Short mmCIF file of C-alpha atoms in Angstrom, two decimals:
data_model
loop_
_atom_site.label_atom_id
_atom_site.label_comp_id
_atom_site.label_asym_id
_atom_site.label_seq_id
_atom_site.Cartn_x
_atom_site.Cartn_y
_atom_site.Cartn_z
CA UNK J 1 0.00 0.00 0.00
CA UNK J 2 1.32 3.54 -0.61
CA UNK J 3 2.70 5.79 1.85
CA UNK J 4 3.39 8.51 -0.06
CA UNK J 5 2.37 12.09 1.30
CA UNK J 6 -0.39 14.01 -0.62
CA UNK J 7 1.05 17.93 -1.45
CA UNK J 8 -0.23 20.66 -2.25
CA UNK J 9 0.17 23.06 -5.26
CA UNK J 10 2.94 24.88 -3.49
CA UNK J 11 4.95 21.01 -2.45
CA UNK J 12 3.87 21.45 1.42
CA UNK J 13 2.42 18.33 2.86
CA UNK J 14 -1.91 19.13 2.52
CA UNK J 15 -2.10 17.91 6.59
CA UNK J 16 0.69 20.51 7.00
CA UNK J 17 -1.18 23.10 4.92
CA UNK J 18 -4.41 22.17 6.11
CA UNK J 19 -3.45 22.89 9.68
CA UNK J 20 -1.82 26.24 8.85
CA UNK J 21 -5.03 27.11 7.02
CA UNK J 22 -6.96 26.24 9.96
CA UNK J 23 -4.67 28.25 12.36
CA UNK J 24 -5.40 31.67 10.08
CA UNK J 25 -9.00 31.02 10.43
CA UNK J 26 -8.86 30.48 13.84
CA UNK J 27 -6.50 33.96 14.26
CA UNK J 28 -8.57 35.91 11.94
CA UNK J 29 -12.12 34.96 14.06
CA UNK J 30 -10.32 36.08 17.77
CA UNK J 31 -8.59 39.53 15.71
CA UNK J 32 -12.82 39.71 14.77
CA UNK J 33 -13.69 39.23 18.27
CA UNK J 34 -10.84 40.47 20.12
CA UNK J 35 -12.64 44.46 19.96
CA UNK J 36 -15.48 43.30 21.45
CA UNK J 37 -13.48 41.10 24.26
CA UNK J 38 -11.68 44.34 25.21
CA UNK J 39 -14.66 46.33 24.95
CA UNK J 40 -16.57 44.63 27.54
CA UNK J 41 -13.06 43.59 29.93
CA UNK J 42 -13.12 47.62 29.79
CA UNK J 43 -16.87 48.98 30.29
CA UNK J 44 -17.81 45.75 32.06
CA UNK J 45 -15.31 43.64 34.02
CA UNK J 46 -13.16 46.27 35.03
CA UNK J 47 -15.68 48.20 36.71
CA UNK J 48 -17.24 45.26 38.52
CA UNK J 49 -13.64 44.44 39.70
CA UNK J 50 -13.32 47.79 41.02
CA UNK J 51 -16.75 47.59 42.73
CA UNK J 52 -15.84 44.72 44.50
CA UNK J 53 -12.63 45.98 45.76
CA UNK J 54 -13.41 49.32 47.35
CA UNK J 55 -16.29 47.60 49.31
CA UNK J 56 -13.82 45.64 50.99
CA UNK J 57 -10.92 47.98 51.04
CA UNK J 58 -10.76 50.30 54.29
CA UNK J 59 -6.48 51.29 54.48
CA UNK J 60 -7.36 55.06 53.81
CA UNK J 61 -7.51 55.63 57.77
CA UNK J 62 -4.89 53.23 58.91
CA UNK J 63 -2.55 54.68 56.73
CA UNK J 64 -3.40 58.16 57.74
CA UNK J 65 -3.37 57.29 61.73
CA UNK J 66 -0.84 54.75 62.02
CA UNK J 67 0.77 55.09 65.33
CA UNK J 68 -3.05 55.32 66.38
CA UNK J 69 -4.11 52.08 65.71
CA UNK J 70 -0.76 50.68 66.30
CA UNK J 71 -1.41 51.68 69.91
CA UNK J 72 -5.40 50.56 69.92
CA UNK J 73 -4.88 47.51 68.82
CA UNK J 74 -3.91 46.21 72.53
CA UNK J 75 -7.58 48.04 74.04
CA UNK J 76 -9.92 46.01 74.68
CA UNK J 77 -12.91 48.20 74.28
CA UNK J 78 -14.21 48.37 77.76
CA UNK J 79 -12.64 51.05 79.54
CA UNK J 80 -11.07 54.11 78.39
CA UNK J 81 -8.08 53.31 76.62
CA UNK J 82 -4.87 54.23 78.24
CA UNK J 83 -2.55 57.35 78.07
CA UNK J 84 -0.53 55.66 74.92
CA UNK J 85 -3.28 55.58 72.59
CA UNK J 86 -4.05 59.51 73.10
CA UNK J 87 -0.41 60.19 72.67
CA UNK J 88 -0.22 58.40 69.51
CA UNK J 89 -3.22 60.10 68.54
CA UNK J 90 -2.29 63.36 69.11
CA UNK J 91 0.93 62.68 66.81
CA UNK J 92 -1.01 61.65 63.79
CA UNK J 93 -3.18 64.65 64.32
CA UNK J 94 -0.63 67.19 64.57
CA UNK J 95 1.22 65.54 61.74
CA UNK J 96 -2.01 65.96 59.16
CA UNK J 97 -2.64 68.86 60.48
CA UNK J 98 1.09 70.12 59.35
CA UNK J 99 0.54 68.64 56.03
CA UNK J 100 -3.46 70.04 56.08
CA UNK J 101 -5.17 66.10 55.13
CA UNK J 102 -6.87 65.88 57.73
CA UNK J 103 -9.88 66.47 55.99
CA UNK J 104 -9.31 63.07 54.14
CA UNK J 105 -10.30 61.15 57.47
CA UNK J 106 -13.41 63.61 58.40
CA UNK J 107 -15.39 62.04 55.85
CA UNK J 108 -14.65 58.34 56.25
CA UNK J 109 -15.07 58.20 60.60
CA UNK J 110 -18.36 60.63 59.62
CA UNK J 111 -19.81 57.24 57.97
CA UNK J 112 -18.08 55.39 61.24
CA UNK J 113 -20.33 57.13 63.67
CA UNK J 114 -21.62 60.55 62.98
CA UNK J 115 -20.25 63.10 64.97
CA UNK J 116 -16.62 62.75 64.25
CA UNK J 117 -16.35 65.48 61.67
CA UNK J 118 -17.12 68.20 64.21
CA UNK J 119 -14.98 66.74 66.84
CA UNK J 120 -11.92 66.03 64.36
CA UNK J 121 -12.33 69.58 63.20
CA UNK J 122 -12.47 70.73 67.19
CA UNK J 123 -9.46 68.99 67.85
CA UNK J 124 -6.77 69.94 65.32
CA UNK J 125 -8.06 73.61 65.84
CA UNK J 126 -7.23 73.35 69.41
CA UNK J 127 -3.65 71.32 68.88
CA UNK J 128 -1.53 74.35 68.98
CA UNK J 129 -2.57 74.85 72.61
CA UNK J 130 -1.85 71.37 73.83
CA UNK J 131 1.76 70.87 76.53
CA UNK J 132 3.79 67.73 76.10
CA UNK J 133 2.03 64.69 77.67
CA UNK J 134 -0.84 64.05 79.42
CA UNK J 135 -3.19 63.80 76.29
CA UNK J 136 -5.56 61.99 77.26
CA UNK J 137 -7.18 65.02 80.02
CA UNK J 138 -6.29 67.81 77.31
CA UNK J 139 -8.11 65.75 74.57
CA UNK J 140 -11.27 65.14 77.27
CA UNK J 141 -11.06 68.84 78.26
CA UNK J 142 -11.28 70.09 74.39
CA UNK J 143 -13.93 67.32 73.75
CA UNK J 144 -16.29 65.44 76.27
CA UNK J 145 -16.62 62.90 73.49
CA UNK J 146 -12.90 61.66 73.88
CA UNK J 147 -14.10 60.40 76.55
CA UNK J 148 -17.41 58.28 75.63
CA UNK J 149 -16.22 54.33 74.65
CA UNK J 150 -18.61 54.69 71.65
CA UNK J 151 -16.39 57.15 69.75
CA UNK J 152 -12.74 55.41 70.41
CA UNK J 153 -14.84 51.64 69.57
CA UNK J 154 -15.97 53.23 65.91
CA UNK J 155 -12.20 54.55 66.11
CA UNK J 156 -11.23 51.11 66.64
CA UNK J 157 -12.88 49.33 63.70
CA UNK J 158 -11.73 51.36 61.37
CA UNK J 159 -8.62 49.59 61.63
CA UNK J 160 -9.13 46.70 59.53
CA UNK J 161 -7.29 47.56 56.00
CA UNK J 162 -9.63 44.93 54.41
CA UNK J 163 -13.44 44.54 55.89
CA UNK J 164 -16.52 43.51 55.21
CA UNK J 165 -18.42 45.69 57.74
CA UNK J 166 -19.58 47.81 54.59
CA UNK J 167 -21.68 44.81 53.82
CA UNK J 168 -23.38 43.87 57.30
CA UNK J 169 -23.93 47.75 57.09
CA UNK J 170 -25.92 47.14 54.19
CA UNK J 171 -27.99 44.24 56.36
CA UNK J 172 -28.20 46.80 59.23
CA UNK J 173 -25.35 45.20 61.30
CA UNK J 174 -22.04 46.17 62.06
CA UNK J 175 -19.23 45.08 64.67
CA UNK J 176 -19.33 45.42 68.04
CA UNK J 177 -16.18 45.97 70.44
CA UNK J 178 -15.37 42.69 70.93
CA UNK J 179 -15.65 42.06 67.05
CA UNK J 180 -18.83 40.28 67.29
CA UNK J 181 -21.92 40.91 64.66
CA UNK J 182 -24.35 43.00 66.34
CA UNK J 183 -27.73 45.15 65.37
CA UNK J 184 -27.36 48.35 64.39
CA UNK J 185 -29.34 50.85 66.66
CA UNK J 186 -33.17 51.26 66.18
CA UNK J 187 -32.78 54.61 64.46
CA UNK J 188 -30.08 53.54 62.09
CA UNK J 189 -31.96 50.32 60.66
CA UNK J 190 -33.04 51.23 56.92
CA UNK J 191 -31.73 48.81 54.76
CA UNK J 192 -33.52 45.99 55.92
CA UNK J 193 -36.64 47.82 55.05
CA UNK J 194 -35.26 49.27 51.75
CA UNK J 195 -34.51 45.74 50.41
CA UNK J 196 -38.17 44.46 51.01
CA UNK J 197 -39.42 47.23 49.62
CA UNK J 198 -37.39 47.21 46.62
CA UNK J 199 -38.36 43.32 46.33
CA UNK J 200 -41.66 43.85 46.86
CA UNK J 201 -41.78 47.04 44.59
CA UNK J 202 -39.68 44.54 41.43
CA UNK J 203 -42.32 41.90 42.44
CA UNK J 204 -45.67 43.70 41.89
CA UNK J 205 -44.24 45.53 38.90
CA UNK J 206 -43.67 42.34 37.45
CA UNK J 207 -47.21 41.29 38.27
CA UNK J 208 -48.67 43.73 36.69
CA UNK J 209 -46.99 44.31 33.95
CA UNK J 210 -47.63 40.39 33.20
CA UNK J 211 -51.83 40.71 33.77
CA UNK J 212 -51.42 43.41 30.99
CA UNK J 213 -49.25 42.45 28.52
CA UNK J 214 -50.37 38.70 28.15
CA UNK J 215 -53.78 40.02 26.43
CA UNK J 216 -51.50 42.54 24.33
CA UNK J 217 -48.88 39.97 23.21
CA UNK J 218 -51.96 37.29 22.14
CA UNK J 219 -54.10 40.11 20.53
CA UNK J 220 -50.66 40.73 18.50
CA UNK J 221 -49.69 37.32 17.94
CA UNK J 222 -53.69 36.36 16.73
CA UNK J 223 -54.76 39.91 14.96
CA UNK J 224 -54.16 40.46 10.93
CA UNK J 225 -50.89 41.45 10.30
CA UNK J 226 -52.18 45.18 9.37
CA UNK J 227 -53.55 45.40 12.50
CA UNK J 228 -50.80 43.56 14.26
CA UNK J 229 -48.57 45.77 13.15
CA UNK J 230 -50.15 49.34 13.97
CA UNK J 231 -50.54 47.73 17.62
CA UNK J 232 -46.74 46.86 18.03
CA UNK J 233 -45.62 50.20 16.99
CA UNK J 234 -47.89 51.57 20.29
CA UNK J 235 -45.90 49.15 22.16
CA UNK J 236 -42.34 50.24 20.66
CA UNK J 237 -43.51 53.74 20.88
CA UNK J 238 -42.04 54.39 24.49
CA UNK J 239 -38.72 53.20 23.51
CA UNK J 240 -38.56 56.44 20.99
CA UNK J 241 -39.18 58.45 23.83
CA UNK J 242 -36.55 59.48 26.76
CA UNK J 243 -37.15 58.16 30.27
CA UNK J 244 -36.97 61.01 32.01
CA UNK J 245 -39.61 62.53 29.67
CA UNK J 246 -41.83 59.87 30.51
CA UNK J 247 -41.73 59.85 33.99
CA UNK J 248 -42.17 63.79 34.48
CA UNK J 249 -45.27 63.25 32.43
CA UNK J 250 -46.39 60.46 35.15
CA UNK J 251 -45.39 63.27 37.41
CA UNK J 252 -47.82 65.91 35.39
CA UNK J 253 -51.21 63.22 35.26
CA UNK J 254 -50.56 61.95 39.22
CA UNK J 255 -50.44 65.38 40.41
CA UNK J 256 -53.34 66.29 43.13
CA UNK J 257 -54.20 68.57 40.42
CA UNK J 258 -54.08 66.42 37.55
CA UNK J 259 -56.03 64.72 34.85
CA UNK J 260 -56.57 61.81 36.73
CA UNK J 261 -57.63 63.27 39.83
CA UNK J 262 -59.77 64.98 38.36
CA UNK J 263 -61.01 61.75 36.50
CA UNK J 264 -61.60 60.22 40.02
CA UNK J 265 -63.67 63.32 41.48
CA UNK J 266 -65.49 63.40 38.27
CA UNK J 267 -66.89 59.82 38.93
CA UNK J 268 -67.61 60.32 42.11
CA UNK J 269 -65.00 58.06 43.70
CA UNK J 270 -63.48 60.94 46.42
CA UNK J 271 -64.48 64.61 47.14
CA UNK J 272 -62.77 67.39 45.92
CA UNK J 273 -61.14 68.29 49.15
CA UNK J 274 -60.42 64.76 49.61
CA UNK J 275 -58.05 63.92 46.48
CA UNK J 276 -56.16 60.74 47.05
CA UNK J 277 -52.34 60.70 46.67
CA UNK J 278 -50.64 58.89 43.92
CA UNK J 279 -47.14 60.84 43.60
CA UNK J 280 -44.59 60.88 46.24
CA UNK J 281 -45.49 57.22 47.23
CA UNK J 282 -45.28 53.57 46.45
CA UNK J 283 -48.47 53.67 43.90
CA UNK J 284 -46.87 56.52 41.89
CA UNK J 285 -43.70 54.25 41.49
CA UNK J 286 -45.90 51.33 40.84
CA UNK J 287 -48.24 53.10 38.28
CA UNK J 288 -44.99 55.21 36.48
CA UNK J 289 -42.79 51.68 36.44
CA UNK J 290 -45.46 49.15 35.05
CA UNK J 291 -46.13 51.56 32.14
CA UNK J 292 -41.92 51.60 31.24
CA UNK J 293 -41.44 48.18 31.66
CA UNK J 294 -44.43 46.94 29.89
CA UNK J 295 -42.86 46.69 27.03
CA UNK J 296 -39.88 44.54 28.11
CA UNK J 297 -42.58 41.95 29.08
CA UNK J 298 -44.56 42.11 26.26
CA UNK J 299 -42.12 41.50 23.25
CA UNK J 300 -40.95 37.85 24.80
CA UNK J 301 -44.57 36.58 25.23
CA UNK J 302 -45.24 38.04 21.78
CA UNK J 303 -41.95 35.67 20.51
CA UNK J 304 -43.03 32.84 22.12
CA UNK J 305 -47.02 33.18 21.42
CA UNK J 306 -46.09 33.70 17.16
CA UNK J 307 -44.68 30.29 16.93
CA UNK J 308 -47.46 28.86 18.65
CA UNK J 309 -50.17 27.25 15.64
CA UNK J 310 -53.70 28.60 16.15
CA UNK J 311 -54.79 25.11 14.83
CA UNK J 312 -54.08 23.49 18.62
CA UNK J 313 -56.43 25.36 20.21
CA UNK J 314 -58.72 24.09 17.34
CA UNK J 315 -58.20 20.24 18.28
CA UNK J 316 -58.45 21.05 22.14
CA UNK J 317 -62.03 21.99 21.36
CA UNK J 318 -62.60 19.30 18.59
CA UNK J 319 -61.65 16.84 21.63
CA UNK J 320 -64.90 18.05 24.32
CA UNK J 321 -62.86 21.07 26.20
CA UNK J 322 -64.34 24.51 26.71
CA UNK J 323 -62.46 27.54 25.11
CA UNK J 324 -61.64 28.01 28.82
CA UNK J 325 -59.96 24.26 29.27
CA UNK J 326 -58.52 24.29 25.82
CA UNK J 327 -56.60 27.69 26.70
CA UNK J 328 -55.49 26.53 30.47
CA UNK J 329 -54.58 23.02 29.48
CA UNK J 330 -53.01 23.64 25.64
CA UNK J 331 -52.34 27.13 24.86
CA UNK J 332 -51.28 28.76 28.48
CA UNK J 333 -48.63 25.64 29.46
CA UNK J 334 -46.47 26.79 25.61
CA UNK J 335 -46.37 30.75 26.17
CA UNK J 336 -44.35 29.57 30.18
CA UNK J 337 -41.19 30.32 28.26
CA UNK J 338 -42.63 33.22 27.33
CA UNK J 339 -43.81 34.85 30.37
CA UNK J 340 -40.66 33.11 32.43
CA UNK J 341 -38.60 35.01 29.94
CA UNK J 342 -40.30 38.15 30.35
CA UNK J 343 -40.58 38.48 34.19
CA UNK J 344 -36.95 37.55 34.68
CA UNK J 345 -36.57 40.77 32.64
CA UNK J 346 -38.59 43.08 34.08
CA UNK J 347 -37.84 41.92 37.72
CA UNK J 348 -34.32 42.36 37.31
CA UNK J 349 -34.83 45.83 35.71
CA UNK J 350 -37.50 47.14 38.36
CA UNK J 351 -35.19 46.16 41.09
CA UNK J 352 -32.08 48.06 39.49
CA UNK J 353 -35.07 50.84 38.84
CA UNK J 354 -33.78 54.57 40.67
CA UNK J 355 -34.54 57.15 38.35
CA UNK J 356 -38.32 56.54 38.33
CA UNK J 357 -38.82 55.93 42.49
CA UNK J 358 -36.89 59.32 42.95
CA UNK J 359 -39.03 61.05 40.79
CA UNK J 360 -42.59 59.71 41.74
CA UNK J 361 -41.78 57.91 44.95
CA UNK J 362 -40.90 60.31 47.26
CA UNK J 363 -38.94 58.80 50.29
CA UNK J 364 -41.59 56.26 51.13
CA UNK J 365 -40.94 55.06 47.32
CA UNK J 366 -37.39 54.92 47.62
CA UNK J 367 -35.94 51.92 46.88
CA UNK J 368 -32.29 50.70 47.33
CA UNK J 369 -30.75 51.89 44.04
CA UNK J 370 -31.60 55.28 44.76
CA UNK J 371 -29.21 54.83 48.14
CA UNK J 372 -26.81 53.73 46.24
CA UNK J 373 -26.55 56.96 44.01
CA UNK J 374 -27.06 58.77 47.63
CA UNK J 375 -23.59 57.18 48.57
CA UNK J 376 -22.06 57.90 45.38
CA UNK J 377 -23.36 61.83 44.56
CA UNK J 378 -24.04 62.85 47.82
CA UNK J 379 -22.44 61.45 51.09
CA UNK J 380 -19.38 60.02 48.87
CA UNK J 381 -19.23 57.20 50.60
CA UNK J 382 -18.54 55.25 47.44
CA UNK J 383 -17.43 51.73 49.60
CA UNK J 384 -20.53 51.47 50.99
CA UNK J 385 -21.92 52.44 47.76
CA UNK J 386 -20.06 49.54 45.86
CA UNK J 387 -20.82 46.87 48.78
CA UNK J 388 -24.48 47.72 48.52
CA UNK J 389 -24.02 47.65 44.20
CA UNK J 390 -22.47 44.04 44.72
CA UNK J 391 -25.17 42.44 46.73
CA UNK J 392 -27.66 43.58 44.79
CA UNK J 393 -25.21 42.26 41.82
CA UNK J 394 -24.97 38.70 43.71
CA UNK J 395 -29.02 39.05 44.03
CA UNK J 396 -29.29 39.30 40.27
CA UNK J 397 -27.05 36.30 39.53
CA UNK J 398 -29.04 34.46 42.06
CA UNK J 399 -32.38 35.17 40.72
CA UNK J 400 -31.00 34.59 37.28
CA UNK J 401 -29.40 30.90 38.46
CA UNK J 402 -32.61 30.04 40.10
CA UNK J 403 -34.44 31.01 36.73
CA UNK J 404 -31.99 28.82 34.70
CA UNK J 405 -32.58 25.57 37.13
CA UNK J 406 -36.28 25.43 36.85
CA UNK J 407 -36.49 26.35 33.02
CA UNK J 408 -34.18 23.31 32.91
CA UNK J 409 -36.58 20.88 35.34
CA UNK J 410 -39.58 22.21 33.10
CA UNK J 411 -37.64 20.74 30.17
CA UNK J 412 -36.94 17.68 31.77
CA UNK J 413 -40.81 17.04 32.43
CA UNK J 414 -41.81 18.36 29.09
CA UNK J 415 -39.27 16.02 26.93
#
């Protein structure tokens, strides 16, 4: 049998060739899709990598007060620490105060406990007049505070350079002295309250916008295709319009004043002087978000119902079941995909909603996005902003995963 090699036009072996031919394809498809790679490492990993890093990362005070905690680090958070750690507090103090970045720690032991950035600001104002040793009385005697336990204890935990206190923050818990996981004071517990609103809020939305767009994607999917047509362009219509425009006119018709309180006194369902209030509350963010989602849930039941042949519903009836039966038993069990599809889309978007909830929802709308661009615009406390961004991150992916497993079980039973 022959063993000689097979060339090609040029005398290289055609495995040889082939290969090398292979290899260019294979180079020429990543150069294709090495733009987009970068693109999202840039706009998309990158910034999520950064997110989780500065809610974890707290070495902006222990670098600025390190003889401070060097000396804290042996309290243990019951009585008043000892002459040492007011000395080395006093050095640190004078020493930002020389180089005037002292304001860099205000902010950050602000967020610790508030009251710190008038008694920082006290204190280095009243250095210059402090006599070598005994600290501890001279910082008292400038400062009652100096010597409350609750103010050295927030000191304290702000040692860690890497924590996760940012996140039991976000759970309305934080560390006690003794490093244990305690609740956050009465007055201080809002987050709790802002995720199970925010759930609840994402939940409804997506209830809603389901009961009305499952008669909108069917009357599309079953009308004549003139009429089909002129309907889905009222459902794309929104999407040519800005956000912001759309929720100031949601701001405009739930107005005390507005068309559709004067709709409601009109019919005789409240008194003039008795208007009901639909802005600057939860059914103002309700109303304004299940009117800018709506689309997002109608265009995957309208995917799934197209492909669905109007000729089963047909043989459910030719077989003895009602138009009711024939709809729950044949036609509603093939659109699932459909409306799984669609609420996975517009939960996740509703609870990542802020623009909306600040407009229309007032603070008893609020939900905990719009904290999050609190942290970041206002209060600058951009850790706590990024730990709050990366649970509601890991609350996305979970939702998503969970989606993923039962879509996957419903295939199971239906093959």
């Amino acid at each position: 049998m022959s063993t000689e090699q097979i060339l090609s036009s040029d005398g290289i072996p055609l495995e040889i060739s082939l290969k090398k031919a292979e290899r260019k394809n294979k180079f020429r498809a990543v150069m294709l899709v090495g733009p987009l790679f970068l693109f999202l490492i840039i706009t998309y990993v990158f910034p999520i990598g950064d997110m989780l890093f500065r809610s974890i990362d707290d070495r902006k005070i222990t670098q600025m007060l390190p003889n401070t905690f060097t000396a804290i680090e042996k309290w243990d958070g019951q009585d008043l620490p000892g002459e040492p750690v007011y000395a080395a507090l006093y050095e640190d103090l004078a020493y930002l105060k020389k180089n005037k970045t002292y304001g860099k720690i205000i902010a950050r032991l602000n967020y610790e406990k508030g009251g710190f950035s008038s008694l920082i600001k006290k204190t280095v104002r009243k250095l210059g007049k402090f006599e070598e040793g005994n600290y501890k009385e001279q910082f008292i005697e400038v400062n009652k505070r100096w010597g409350q336990n609750d103010y050295l204890v927030s000191l304290k935990n702000a040692a860690p350079n890497w924590t996760f206190a940012k996140y039991l923050k976000g759970v309305d818990l934080k560390y006690d002295q003794n490093g244990s996981i305690v609740e956050q004071p009465e007055d201080r517990r809002i987050h709790k309250v802002l995720w199970l609103r925010t759930l609840k809020v994402a939940f409804w939305v997506t209830i809603f916008c389901f009961i009305l767009a499952y008669p909108i994607s069917y009357l599309l999917a079953t009308l004549p295709m003139k009429y089909s047509n002129l309907l889905m362009i009222c459902v794309l219509l929104p999407f040519w319009t800005s956000l912001l425009v759309r929720t100031s006119s949601w701001m405009v018709l739930l107005q005390q004043q507005g068309p559709i309180n004067d709709l409601i006194v009109w019919l005789g369902f409240a008194a003039n002087d008795a208007r009901p209030e639909l802005m600057y509350n939860v059914i103002g963010t309700f109303v304004a978000m299940t009117q800018i989602l709506l689309p997002f849930m109608v265009l995957p039941l309208y995917s799934v119902m197209k492909t669905i042949s109007p000729s089963l519903m047909r043989a459910g009836k030719s077989l003895g079941g009602t138009p009711f039966v024939a709809f729950r038993k044949v036609y509603f069990p093939l659109t699932i995909p459909g409306i799984g599809a669609g609420s996975l889309l517009v939960f996740i978007l509703a609870i990542g909603y802020y623009i909306t909830p600040a407009l229309v929802g007032g603070a008893s709308g609020s939900l905990i996005s719009n904290t999050i661009a609190y942290h970041m615009k206002s209060s600058l406390d951009w850790s706590f902003a990024a730990a709050l961004g990366t649970m509601l991150l890991v609350g996305v992916l979970t939702i998503y995963w969970i989606y993923n497993k039962l879509v996957g079980i419903d295939n199971i039973k239906l093959g």
